Amino acid sequence: MERDACVLQQQLQALYRDNHGWLCHLLRRKLGNSYDAADLAHDIYLHLIKKGHIPAASESRRHLMQIAKGKLIDLYRRRSLEARYLEHQTQQPALKEASEETRALMRETLGALDKALQRKPPKIRQALLLSRLNGMGYQDIATELQVSVSSVEKYIALGLQTCHQCESESEH
């Protein structure tokens, strides 16, 4: 077991040494700044550590590129969600005067909520977002998702339950 961890660490070090500069350069071109690129590159390496599998040297760049594409999609989706939410919230009088710290906490909470909802089936997430962010009624959501109204009710209930669980976890 300890030997496997040592081998994994050596493989990760070699992967990082051989590809980190290339990966950061690629991400910097896609994102337009080095700060986000560095954050995303480290997220990619953390992803590999969590998976416990390092690709062979001949496959490393292809594998890193595949993970990067997914992480970029997640980042853009999260930013879009944050922007829509913040736009919605700026229409509320109390948030117009929110401090930068409060806004940062809101973004962090939104990120946690987004992650929790990403682990649920897509229709749960879609139904909740259509209801809460777009203000759509259950019948309209049912039509959009091509499901029954009772399914929409279940989806939104499950989505809200996920949000409440996430909120409870963040309080502890």
CSV table of C-alpha atoms in Angstrom, one decimal:
chain,number,residue,atom,x,y,z
A,1,MET,CA,0.0,0.0,0.0
A,2,GLU,CA,2.7,2.4,1.0
A,3,ARG,CA,4.7,1.5,-2.2
A,4,ASP,CA,1.6,2.3,-4.3
A,5,ALA,CA,1.4,5.7,-2.7
A,6,CYS,CA,5.1,6.3,-3.4
A,7,VAL,CA,4.7,5.2,-7.0
A,8,LEU,CA,1.7,7.5,-7.5
A,9,GLN,CA,3.5,10.4,-6.0
A,10,GLN,CA,6.5,9.9,-8.3
A,11,GLN,CA,4.2,9.6,-11.3
A,12,LEU,CA,2.4,12.8,-10.3
A,13,GLN,CA,5.7,14.7,-9.8
A,14,ALA,CA,6.8,13.6,-13.3
A,15,LEU,CA,3.5,14.6,-14.8
A,16,TYR,CA,3.6,18.0,-13.0
A,17,ARG,CA,7.2,18.7,-13.9
A,18,ASP,CA,6.7,17.7,-17.6
A,19,ASN,CA,3.3,19.3,-18.2
A,20,HIS,CA,2.5,22.1,-15.7
A,21,GLY,CA,4.0,24.9,-17.8
A,22,TRP,CA,2.2,23.7,-20.9
A,23,LEU,CA,-1.1,23.3,-19.1
A,24,CYS,CA,-0.9,26.8,-17.5
A,25,HIS,CA,0.0,28.3,-20.9
A,26,LEU,CA,-3.0,26.6,-22.5
A,27,LEU,CA,-5.4,27.7,-19.8
A,28,ARG,CA,-4.0,31.2,-19.8
A,29,ARG,CA,-4.9,31.5,-23.5
A,30,LYS,CA,-8.4,30.2,-22.8
A,31,LEU,CA,-9.1,32.3,-19.7
A,32,GLY,CA,-7.2,35.4,-20.5
A,33,ASN,CA,-5.3,35.7,-17.2
A,34,SER,CA,-2.7,33.7,-15.3
A,35,TYR,CA,-4.4,33.7,-11.9
A,36,ASP,CA,-7.4,31.7,-13.1
A,37,ALA,CA,-5.2,29.5,-15.2
A,38,ALA,CA,-3.0,28.6,-12.2
A,39,ASP,CA,-6.1,27.9,-10.0
A,40,LEU,CA,-7.6,25.7,-12.7
A,41,ALA,CA,-4.3,23.9,-13.3
A,42,HIS,CA,-4.1,23.1,-9.6
A,43,ASP,CA,-7.7,21.9,-9.6
A,44,ILE,CA,-6.8,19.5,-12.4
A,45,TYR,CA,-3.9,18.0,-10.5
A,46,LEU,CA,-6.1,17.7,-7.4
A,47,HIS,CA,-8.6,15.9,-9.5
A,48,LEU,CA,-5.9,13.4,-10.5
A,49,ILE,CA,-4.8,13.0,-6.9
A,50,LYS,CA,-8.4,12.2,-5.9
A,51,LYS,CA,-8.8,9.7,-8.7
A,52,GLY,CA,-5.6,8.1,-7.8
A,53,HIS,CA,-4.7,7.4,-11.4
A,54,ILE,CA,-1.9,9.1,-13.3
A,55,PRO,CA,-2.0,8.6,-17.1
A,56,ALA,CA,0.9,7.2,-19.0
A,57,ALA,CA,3.4,9.8,-20.3
A,58,SER,CA,2.3,9.2,-23.9
A,59,GLU,CA,-1.3,10.0,-22.9
A,60,SER,CA,-0.7,12.7,-20.3
A,61,ARG,CA,-1.4,15.8,-22.4
A,62,ARG,CA,-4.5,14.3,-24.0
A,63,HIS,CA,-5.7,13.3,-20.5
A,64,LEU,CA,-4.9,16.7,-19.0
A,65,MET,CA,-6.7,18.4,-21.9
A,66,GLN,CA,-9.8,16.3,-21.4
A,67,ILE,CA,-9.9,17.2,-17.7
A,68,ALA,CA,-9.2,20.8,-18.5
A,69,LYS,CA,-12.1,21.0,-20.9
A,70,GLY,CA,-14.5,19.7,-18.2
A,71,LYS,CA,-13.1,22.1,-15.6
A,72,LEU,CA,-13.4,25.0,-18.0
A,73,ILE,CA,-17.0,24.1,-18.7
A,74,ASP,CA,-17.7,23.9,-14.9
A,75,LEU,CA,-16.0,27.3,-14.4
A,76,TYR,CA,-18.0,29.0,-17.2
A,77,ARG,CA,-21.2,27.4,-15.9
A,78,ARG,CA,-20.5,28.5,-12.4
A,79,ARG,CA,-19.6,32.0,-13.4
A,80,SER,CA,-22.8,32.2,-15.5
A,81,LEU,CA,-24.9,31.0,-12.5
A,82,GLU,CA,-23.1,33.5,-10.2
A,83,ALA,CA,-23.7,36.3,-12.6
A,84,ARG,CA,-27.4,35.5,-13.0
A,85,TYR,CA,-27.8,35.1,-9.3
A,86,LEU,CA,-26.0,38.4,-8.5
A,87,GLU,CA,-28.0,40.2,-11.2
A,88,HIS,CA,-31.2,38.9,-9.6
A,89,GLN,CA,-29.9,39.8,-6.1
A,90,THR,CA,-28.9,43.4,-7.1
A,91,GLN,CA,-32.5,44.1,-7.8
A,92,GLN,CA,-33.1,43.5,-4.1
A,93,PRO,CA,-32.5,46.7,-2.0
A,94,ALA,CA,-30.5,45.1,0.8
A,95,LEU,CA,-27.8,43.6,-1.5
A,96,LYS,CA,-27.0,46.9,-3.3
A,97,GLU,CA,-25.0,47.9,-0.2
A,98,ALA,CA,-23.5,44.4,0.5
A,99,SER,CA,-19.8,44.5,1.4
A,100,GLU,CA,-17.3,42.7,-0.8
A,101,GLU,CA,-16.9,40.1,2.0
A,102,THR,CA,-20.6,39.4,1.9
A,103,ARG,CA,-20.5,39.1,-1.9
A,104,ALA,CA,-17.5,36.7,-1.6
A,105,LEU,CA,-19.4,34.6,0.9
A,106,MET,CA,-22.4,34.5,-1.4
A,107,ARG,CA,-20.2,33.3,-4.3
A,108,GLU,CA,-18.7,30.7,-2.1
A,109,THR,CA,-22.1,29.5,-1.0
A,110,LEU,CA,-23.3,29.5,-4.6
A,111,GLY,CA,-20.3,27.4,-5.6
A,112,ALA,CA,-21.1,24.8,-2.9
A,113,LEU,CA,-24.8,24.8,-3.9
A,114,ASP,CA,-23.8,24.4,-7.6
A,115,LYS,CA,-21.5,21.4,-6.7
A,116,ALA,CA,-24.2,19.8,-4.6
A,117,LEU,CA,-26.8,20.2,-7.4
A,118,GLN,CA,-24.3,18.9,-10.0
A,119,ARG,CA,-24.3,15.6,-8.2
A,120,LYS,CA,-28.1,15.3,-8.7
A,121,PRO,CA,-29.8,14.3,-12.0
A,122,PRO,CA,-29.9,17.2,-14.5
A,123,LYS,CA,-33.7,17.6,-14.5
A,124,ILE,CA,-33.6,18.3,-10.7
A,125,ARG,CA,-31.1,21.1,-11.3
A,126,GLN,CA,-32.9,22.4,-14.4
A,127,ALA,CA,-36.3,22.5,-12.7
A,128,LEU,CA,-35.0,24.3,-9.7
A,129,LEU,CA,-33.1,26.9,-11.8
A,130,LEU,CA,-36.0,27.5,-14.1
A,131,SER,CA,-38.2,28.0,-11.1
A,132,ARG,CA,-36.0,30.2,-9.0
A,133,LEU,CA,-33.9,32.1,-11.5
A,134,ASN,CA,-36.2,32.4,-14.4
A,135,GLY,CA,-39.4,32.6,-12.4
A,136,MET,CA,-41.2,29.9,-14.5
A,137,GLY,CA,-44.3,28.2,-13.2
A,138,TYR,CA,-44.5,24.4,-12.8
A,139,GLN,CA,-46.6,23.9,-15.9
A,140,ASP,CA,-44.1,25.9,-18.0
A,141,ILE,CA,-41.2,23.9,-16.5
A,142,ALA,CA,-43.0,20.6,-17.2
A,143,THR,CA,-43.4,21.7,-20.9
A,144,GLU,CA,-39.8,22.7,-21.1
A,145,LEU,CA,-38.4,19.5,-19.6
A,146,GLN,CA,-41.1,17.3,-21.3
A,147,VAL,CA,-42.2,15.8,-18.0
A,148,SER,CA,-45.4,15.9,-15.9
A,149,VAL,CA,-46.2,18.7,-13.4
A,150,SER,CA,-45.9,16.2,-10.6
A,151,SER,CA,-42.4,15.3,-11.7
A,152,VAL,CA,-41.5,19.0,-11.6
A,153,GLU,CA,-42.9,19.2,-8.1
A,154,LYS,CA,-40.7,16.3,-7.1
A,155,TYR,CA,-37.6,17.7,-8.9
A,156,ILE,CA,-37.9,21.0,-7.2
A,157,ALA,CA,-38.5,19.4,-3.8
A,158,LEU,CA,-35.4,17.3,-4.2
A,159,GLY,CA,-33.4,20.3,-5.4
A,160,LEU,CA,-34.6,22.4,-2.4
A,161,GLN,CA,-33.8,19.5,-0.1
A,162,THR,CA,-30.2,19.4,-1.5
A,163,CYS,CA,-29.9,23.2,-1.0
A,164,HIS,CA,-31.0,22.9,2.6
A,165,GLN,CA,-28.6,20.0,3.2
A,166,CYS,CA,-25.8,22.1,1.7
A,167,GLU,CA,-26.7,25.0,3.9
A,168,SER,CA,-26.8,22.9,7.0
A,169,GLU,CA,-23.4,21.4,6.2
A,170,SER,CA,-21.9,24.9,5.7
A,171,GLU,CA,-23.1,26.0,9.1
A,172,HIS,CA,-21.1,23.3,10.8
